[in-house]
Coordinates of C-alpha atoms in Angstrom, one line a residue:
M245 CA 24.6 -32.2 49.0
T246 CA 22.8 -35.8 49.3
A247 CA 23.5 -38.5 47.4
D248 CA 20.4 -38.5 46.0
E249 CA 21.1 -34.6 44.5
C250 CA 24.0 -35.3 43.1
R251 CA 22.4 -38.3 41.2
D252 CA 20.0 -35.7 40.0
L253 CA 22.1 -32.8 39.4
A254 CA 24.1 -35.5 37.2
S255 CA 21.2 -36.4 35.2
E256 CA 20.4 -33.0 34.3
L257 CA 23.6 -31.6 33.4
R258 CA 24.0 -35.2 31.5
C259 CA 27.5 -36.2 33.0
A260 CA 28.8 -39.5 33.7
L261 CA 31.1 -40.8 35.7
I262 CA 34.0 -42.5 33.9
I263 CA 36.4 -44.7 35.9
P264 CA 39.3 -46.3 34.5
T265 CA 40.7 -49.3 35.8
Y266 CA 43.9 -51.4 35.0
N267 CA 44.7 -54.3 37.9
N268 CA 42.5 -52.7 41.0
V269 CA 41.1 -56.2 41.6
G270 CA 41.2 -55.2 45.5
T271 CA 39.7 -52.3 45.2
I272 CA 37.3 -51.8 42.2
G273 CA 34.2 -53.8 43.3
A274 CA 34.0 -51.2 46.1
V275 CA 34.9 -48.1 44.5
C276 CA 31.9 -48.9 42.0
R277 CA 29.5 -49.4 44.4
E278 CA 30.0 -46.5 46.7
A279 CA 30.2 -44.3 42.8
S280 CA 26.9 -46.0 42.4
R281 CA 25.2 -44.0 45.5
W282 CA 26.3 -40.5 43.6
C283 CA 25.6 -40.9 40.0
R284 CA 23.3 -43.2 37.7
D285 CA 25.5 -43.4 34.6
I286 CA 28.9 -45.2 35.7
I287 CA 31.3 -46.6 32.7
V288 CA 34.1 -48.3 33.8
M289 CA 37.2 -48.6 31.5
D290 CA 39.2 -52.0 31.7
D291 CA 42.3 -51.2 30.0
G292 CA 43.3 -54.5 29.9
S293 CA 43.2 -56.1 32.9
T294 CA 45.1 -59.1 34.0
D295 CA 44.9 -59.4 38.0
G296 CA 40.8 -60.7 38.2
T297 CA 39.7 -57.0 37.5
S298 CA 37.8 -58.2 34.8
D299 CA 35.7 -61.2 36.4
V300 CA 34.6 -58.5 39.4
L301 CA 33.6 -56.2 36.3
R302 CA 31.5 -59.0 34.9
E303 CA 29.2 -58.8 37.8
K304 CA 28.6 -55.0 37.1
P305 CA 29.2 -53.8 40.8
G306 CA 26.8 -50.7 41.4
G307 CA 25.1 -51.5 37.9
V308 CA 28.1 -50.1 36.2
S309 CA 28.7 -50.4 32.5
V310 CA 32.0 -52.2 31.6
I311 CA 33.8 -51.2 28.3
N312 CA 37.5 -52.5 27.0
H313 CA 39.9 -51.9 23.9
P314 CA 39.0 -53.2 21.1
D315 CA 42.3 -55.8 21.2
G316 CA 41.7 -56.3 25.1
K317 CA 45.4 -54.9 26.1
N318 CA 46.6 -52.4 27.9
H319 CA 47.3 -49.1 26.3
G320 CA 47.7 -46.8 29.3
K321 CA 45.4 -44.3 31.1
G322 CA 45.6 -41.9 28.5
A323 CA 44.4 -43.6 26.0
A324 CA 41.8 -45.3 28.2
L325 CA 40.4 -42.1 29.1
I326 CA 40.0 -40.8 26.0
A327 CA 38.2 -43.9 24.5
A328 CA 35.9 -43.4 27.3
L329 CA 35.5 -39.8 26.7
R330 CA 34.6 -40.7 23.5
H331 CA 32.4 -43.7 24.0
A332 CA 30.4 -40.8 26.6
R333 CA 30.0 -38.5 23.9
A334 CA 28.5 -40.8 21.6
M335 CA 25.9 -41.9 24.1
G336 CA 24.8 -38.5 24.3
F337 CA 26.6 -37.3 27.4
E338 CA 27.6 -33.2 27.7
R339 CA 29.9 -33.7 30.4
A340 CA 32.1 -36.7 32.0
V341 CA 33.7 -36.6 35.6
T342 CA 36.4 -39.4 36.0
M343 CA 38.1 -40.7 39.2
D344 CA 40.5 -43.5 40.0
A345 CA 39.9 -47.1 40.5
D346 CA 42.4 -47.6 43.7
G347 CA 40.2 -45.9 46.1
Q348 CA 41.7 -42.7 46.7
H349 CA 39.2 -40.4 46.1
F350 CA 35.7 -40.3 47.7
A351 CA 32.6 -40.6 45.0
E352 CA 30.7 -38.0 46.9
D353 CA 33.3 -35.5 46.0
M354 CA 31.2 -35.6 42.5
G355 CA 28.5 -32.9 43.9
T356 CA 31.8 -30.4 44.8
L357 CA 32.5 -30.5 41.1
L358 CA 28.8 -30.6 39.5
K359 CA 27.8 -27.5 41.9
D360 CA 31.2 -25.3 40.0
E361 CA 29.9 -26.8 36.4
A362 CA 26.3 -26.0 37.0
A363 CA 27.5 -22.6 38.1
H364 CA 29.9 -21.8 35.2
P365 CA 28.7 -24.1 32.4
G366 CA 31.9 -25.3 30.0
S367 CA 34.4 -25.5 32.3
F368 CA 37.1 -27.7 33.0
I369 CA 37.1 -28.4 36.2
I370 CA 40.4 -30.3 38.3
G371 CA 39.8 -31.6 42.2
S372 CA 42.0 -29.8 44.1
R373 CA 44.1 -31.8 47.1
N374 CA 45.8 -30.5 50.3
I375 CA 49.5 -31.5 49.1
E376 CA 50.2 -30.3 52.0
A377 CA 48.1 -33.2 54.2
D378 CA 49.7 -35.6 56.4
G379 CA 49.5 -38.9 54.4
M380 CA 50.3 -37.8 51.1
P381 CA 53.6 -39.7 49.5
R382 CA 56.4 -36.8 49.5
K383 CA 56.9 -37.8 45.9
N384 CA 53.5 -36.9 44.3
T385 CA 54.0 -33.4 46.6
F386 CA 56.9 -32.8 44.6
A387 CA 55.7 -34.0 41.3
N388 CA 52.2 -31.8 41.9
K389 CA 54.5 -28.6 42.5
F390 CA 56.6 -28.9 39.5
S391 CA 53.8 -29.7 36.9
N392 CA 51.8 -26.8 38.4
F393 CA 54.9 -24.4 38.0
W394 CA 55.1 -26.2 34.0
Y395 CA 51.3 -25.1 33.5
R396 CA 51.3 -21.6 34.8
L397 CA 54.1 -21.1 32.3
F398 CA 52.3 -22.8 29.3
T399 CA 48.8 -21.2 30.4
L400 CA 49.8 -18.0 32.4
V401 CA 46.5 -19.8 34.8
D402 CA 47.8 -20.3 38.2
L403 CA 46.2 -23.5 40.1
S404 CA 46.8 -25.4 42.9
D405 CA 46.8 -29.2 42.1
T406 CA 47.0 -29.7 37.9
Q407 CA 48.0 -33.9 38.5
S408 CA 44.1 -34.6 40.7
G409 CA 42.8 -37.3 38.5
F410 CA 39.0 -36.4 39.8
R411 CA 37.9 -33.6 37.2
L412 CA 35.6 -32.7 35.4
Y413 CA 35.2 -32.7 31.1
P414 CA 33.4 -30.9 28.9
L415 CA 33.0 -33.4 26.4
G416 CA 32.3 -30.7 23.5
A417 CA 35.0 -29.0 24.2
M418 CA 37.3 -32.0 23.6
E419 CA 36.1 -32.9 20.1
G420 CA 38.6 -32.4 17.0
I421 CA 41.3 -32.5 19.6
R422 CA 44.3 -35.1 18.3
F423 CA 46.3 -35.5 21.6
F424 CA 50.2 -36.3 21.5
T425 CA 49.9 -38.3 24.8
P426 CA 48.5 -41.9 25.6
R427 CA 49.4 -42.9 29.2
Y428 CA 49.8 -40.5 32.8
E429 CA 51.2 -37.6 30.9
F430 CA 47.8 -37.2 28.9
E431 CA 46.2 -35.5 32.2
V432 CA 48.5 -33.0 31.9
E433 CA 48.0 -32.4 28.0
V434 CA 44.4 -32.2 28.1
A435 CA 44.6 -29.3 31.0
V436 CA 47.1 -27.3 28.6
R437 CA 44.7 -27.6 25.9
M438 CA 41.6 -26.7 27.0
A439 CA 43.5 -23.8 28.7
W440 CA 44.6 -23.0 25.2
R441 CA 41.0 -23.1 23.5
G442 CA 39.7 -20.7 26.2
I443 CA 38.0 -23.0 28.2
R444 CA 37.4 -22.0 32.1
V445 CA 40.2 -24.1 33.7
V446 CA 39.9 -24.0 37.6
N447 CA 40.6 -26.2 40.8
V448 CA 37.4 -27.0 43.5
P449 CA 38.9 -28.7 46.6
I450 CA 38.4 -32.9 47.0
R451 CA 39.5 -35.2 49.9
V452 CA 41.9 -38.2 49.0
A453 CA 43.1 -40.6 51.1
Y454 CA 46.2 -42.7 50.2
P455 CA 45.6 -46.5 51.8
E456 CA 48.8 -48.7 52.1
D457 CA 47.7 -51.1 50.0
R458 CA 46.7 -49.1 47.1
V459 CA 48.1 -50.1 43.9
S460 CA 49.9 -47.8 42.1
H461 CA 51.3 -48.0 37.9
F462 CA 53.3 -44.6 37.7
R463 CA 56.7 -45.5 36.7
P464 CA 58.8 -43.1 38.3
F465 CA 61.6 -42.9 35.6
A466 CA 60.1 -43.8 32.3
D467 CA 56.6 -41.7 32.8
F468 CA 58.7 -38.2 34.1
A469 CA 60.9 -39.0 30.9
R470 CA 57.6 -38.9 29.2
I471 CA 56.3 -36.1 31.2
S472 CA 59.5 -33.9 30.6
V473 CA 59.4 -34.4 26.8
L474 CA 55.6 -33.4 27.0
N475 CA 56.9 -29.9 29.0
T476 CA 59.3 -29.6 26.3
V477 CA 57.0 -29.6 23.5
L478 CA 54.1 -27.6 25.2
F479 CA 56.8 -25.2 26.4
L480 CA 57.6 -24.7 22.1
I481 CA 54.2 -24.5 20.9
A482 CA 53.4 -22.0 23.7
L483 CA 56.2 -19.8 23.0
V484 CA 55.6 -19.8 19.0
W485 CA 51.7 -19.4 19.1
F486 CA 49.8 -19.3 22.8
Y487 CA 51.9 -16.3 24.0
P488 CA 51.3 -14.3 20.6
V489 CA 47.6 -15.0 19.8
R490 CA 47.2 -14.8 23.6
A491 CA 49.1 -11.2 23.4
W492 CA 46.8 -10.4 20.5
R493 CA 43.5 -11.2 21.7
W494 CA 44.7 -8.9 25.4
L495 CA 45.1 -6.6 23.1
R496 CA 42.1 -6.4 20.2
D497 CA 39.9 -7.6 23.3
G498 CA 40.8 -4.6 25.3
E499 CA 41.7 -6.4 28.5
W500 CA 44.6 -4.0 28.8
K501 CA 42.0 -1.4 29.9
S502 CA 41.4 -3.4 33.2
Q503 CA 45.5 -2.7 34.0
L504 CA 44.9 0.8 34.1
P505 CA 44.6 2.9 37.6
K506 CA 41.1 3.4 38.4
G507 CA 40.2 7.0 39.6
E508 CA 43.4 8.7 38.4
S509 CA 43.6 11.5 35.9
A510 CA 45.0 10.9 32.7
S511 CA 47.8 13.6 33.4
R512 CA 49.1 12.2 36.6
S513 CA 49.0 8.7 34.4
A514 CA 50.8 10.6 31.4
S515 CA 53.6 11.9 34.2
A516 CA 54.5 8.7 35.5
V517 CA 54.9 7.1 31.8
A518 CA 57.2 10.0 31.0
F519 CA 59.0 9.9 34.5
G520 CA 59.3 6.1 33.9
V521 CA 60.6 6.9 30.4
M522 CA 63.0 9.1 31.2
M523 CA 64.4 7.3 34.3
S524 CA 65.3 4.5 31.7
V525 CA 67.7 6.2 29.5
M526 CA 69.4 7.4 32.6
P527 CA 73.5 6.8 32.6
I528 CA 73.0 4.3 35.7
W529 CA 72.4 1.0 34.0
G530 CA 71.5 -1.7 36.1
F531 CA 69.6 1.0 38.5
Q532 CA 67.4 2.6 36.7
T533 CA 64.1 0.9 38.0
V534 CA 65.2 1.0 41.1
A535 CA 65.6 5.1 41.0
A536 CA 62.7 5.0 39.2
L537 CA 60.5 3.5 41.6
G538 CA 62.6 5.4 44.5
G539 CA 61.6 8.6 42.4
A540 CA 58.0 7.7 41.9
Q541 CA 58.0 7.4 45.8
L542 CA 59.0 11.0 46.3
L543 CA 56.7 12.6 43.3
R544 CA 53.7 10.6 44.2
L545 CA 53.2 9.0 40.6
N546 CA 51.8 5.2 40.1
K547 CA 54.7 3.1 41.0
I548 CA 53.2 0.3 38.7
I549 CA 53.1 2.7 35.9
V550 CA 56.7 4.1 36.4
A551 CA 58.1 0.7 36.5
A552 CA 56.8 -0.7 33.2
A553 CA 57.5 2.5 31.8
A554 CA 61.3 2.7 32.9
N555 CA 61.6 -0.9 31.1
V556 CA 61.8 0.9 27.6
S557 CA 65.5 0.3 27.5
L558 CA 65.7 -3.4 26.6
P559 CA 68.2 -5.0 24.9
P560 CA 67.0 -4.6 21.2
F561 CA 66.7 -0.8 21.6
I562 CA 70.2 -0.3 23.8
P563 CA 72.0 0.1 20.7
F564 CA 69.8 3.2 19.5
I565 CA 69.7 5.0 22.5
V566 CA 73.5 4.7 23.1
Y567 CA 73.6 6.1 19.8
G568 CA 71.4 8.5 20.1
A569 CA 72.9 9.8 23.3
M570 CA 76.5 9.8 22.0
R571 CA 75.7 11.6 19.2
L572 CA 73.6 14.5 21.0
G573 CA 76.3 14.6 23.9
G574 CA 79.1 15.2 21.2
W575 CA 77.1 17.8 19.5
V576 CA 76.5 19.3 23.0
C577 CA 80.2 18.8 23.5
G578 CA 81.6 20.1 20.8
I579 CA 82.8 16.4 20.7
D580 CA 83.5 14.5 17.7
V581 CA 82.0 11.1 18.4
H582 CA 83.2 8.7 16.0
L583 CA 80.5 5.5 16.3
S584 CA 78.4 3.5 13.9
L585 CA 74.5 2.4 15.1
A586 CA 76.3 -1.3 14.7
D587 CA 78.9 -0.8 16.7
A588 CA 76.9 1.4 19.6
S589 CA 77.1 -0.1 23.0
M590 CA 77.8 0.0 27.0
E591 CA 81.0 -1.4 26.1
N592 CA 82.3 1.1 23.3
T593 CA 81.5 4.4 24.8
G594 CA 85.2 4.5 25.7
G595 CA 86.7 8.3 26.2
N596 CA 83.6 9.6 25.3
A597 CA 82.0 8.7 28.6
V598 CA 81.2 12.3 29.1
A599 CA 79.6 13.0 25.9
Y600 CA 77.3 10.1 26.8
A601 CA 76.5 10.7 29.9
I602 CA 75.5 14.3 29.1
G603 CA 73.5 13.4 26.1
S604 CA 71.8 10.4 27.8
V605 CA 70.0 12.6 30.2
M606 CA 69.3 15.4 27.7
L607 CA 67.7 12.4 25.4
G608 CA 66.0 11.1 28.6
I609 CA 64.6 14.5 29.1
A610 CA 63.3 14.5 25.4
M611 CA 62.1 11.1 25.3
G612 CA 59.9 11.8 28.6
I613 CA 58.6 15.3 27.4
V614 CA 57.3 13.3 23.8
A615 CA 55.9 10.5 26.1
W616 CA 53.6 12.7 28.1
P617 CA 51.1 14.2 25.6
V618 CA 51.1 10.9 23.4
T619 CA 50.2 9.0 26.5
W620 CA 47.8 12.1 27.7
V621 CA 46.3 11.7 24.3
V622 CA 46.0 7.6 24.3
L623 CA 44.3 7.8 27.9
R624 CA 42.0 10.5 27.3
L625 CA 40.7 8.0 23.9
V626 CA 40.7 4.8 25.9
R627 CA 38.9 6.0 28.5
R628 CA 36.1 7.3 26.8

């Protein structure tokens, strides 16, 4: 994409380019002039610079628009971004691309983000750096992989780069959100909150440079501690809110149907469920899934369905399974079993191991027989 095409597309999408800066006197002028080749509407947020950056910006290099906090003090990158994004929204922009002021980003990569946004309007797009490339500081590589892991845990979305500052924000989707964090960790929080709102969050490839004289304001200990606190808060919110809501939507919207095997008869799928359920109760604790998969291979059943069904013996259900197996086995063998449901556990089978083994086999067969018609009916109904 040429510079003129990028400028035209940015105008068509009502997209501004935002550059937050704090004490980047050595690079801010060149960054602004280069950025102006690729975007007509550039907002520079001066976050209380004290090194002469403000003097450079008074000259409005590249014709940029400069804004400041009302008190003129430094409030952190997150606060600077939030203020600039709200300012862009108030000016009527619908989107904003952000890039750093230290010279590490290439302004022409803005076209890559805009092309994806044009194809998928309303997305939250993060530029993905090649984190294994030569020149990327080792601490950046570790921090990014660490952040990617937590992001996947919070949102169930797999990204290759969650920390890049070169990103496109859908401004309308951010309205009404009160963010927790005012500093570096904001860029993690906003990506998580966008995913929680159902916004498409995606990576697109960008280039990056790490000049030796670039200025970084990241404080390894203080900022990492803040990020750790944020991760704890987000995990708790995901646990009590996001996961249950996501599961409900998965069921309500029928997304689970896409997980059903294609081209397989209801009878075969029901057989896989029945076999998996039966194996889950067999008296081979710790080896049920392995044995179930081996049996699925011999019987040519769907291994994914068998493995899922073989895990119905989860901890909350184990007392019921043990109690039922013991009672059934005792009845068949004529053994008087003294066991209450409250005391039912693998450790309490005691001298009644024979009764338990026989009962669990019979219980597994019975559960499999019941599971087959139930699964068959359900599959026939959902596949209509």
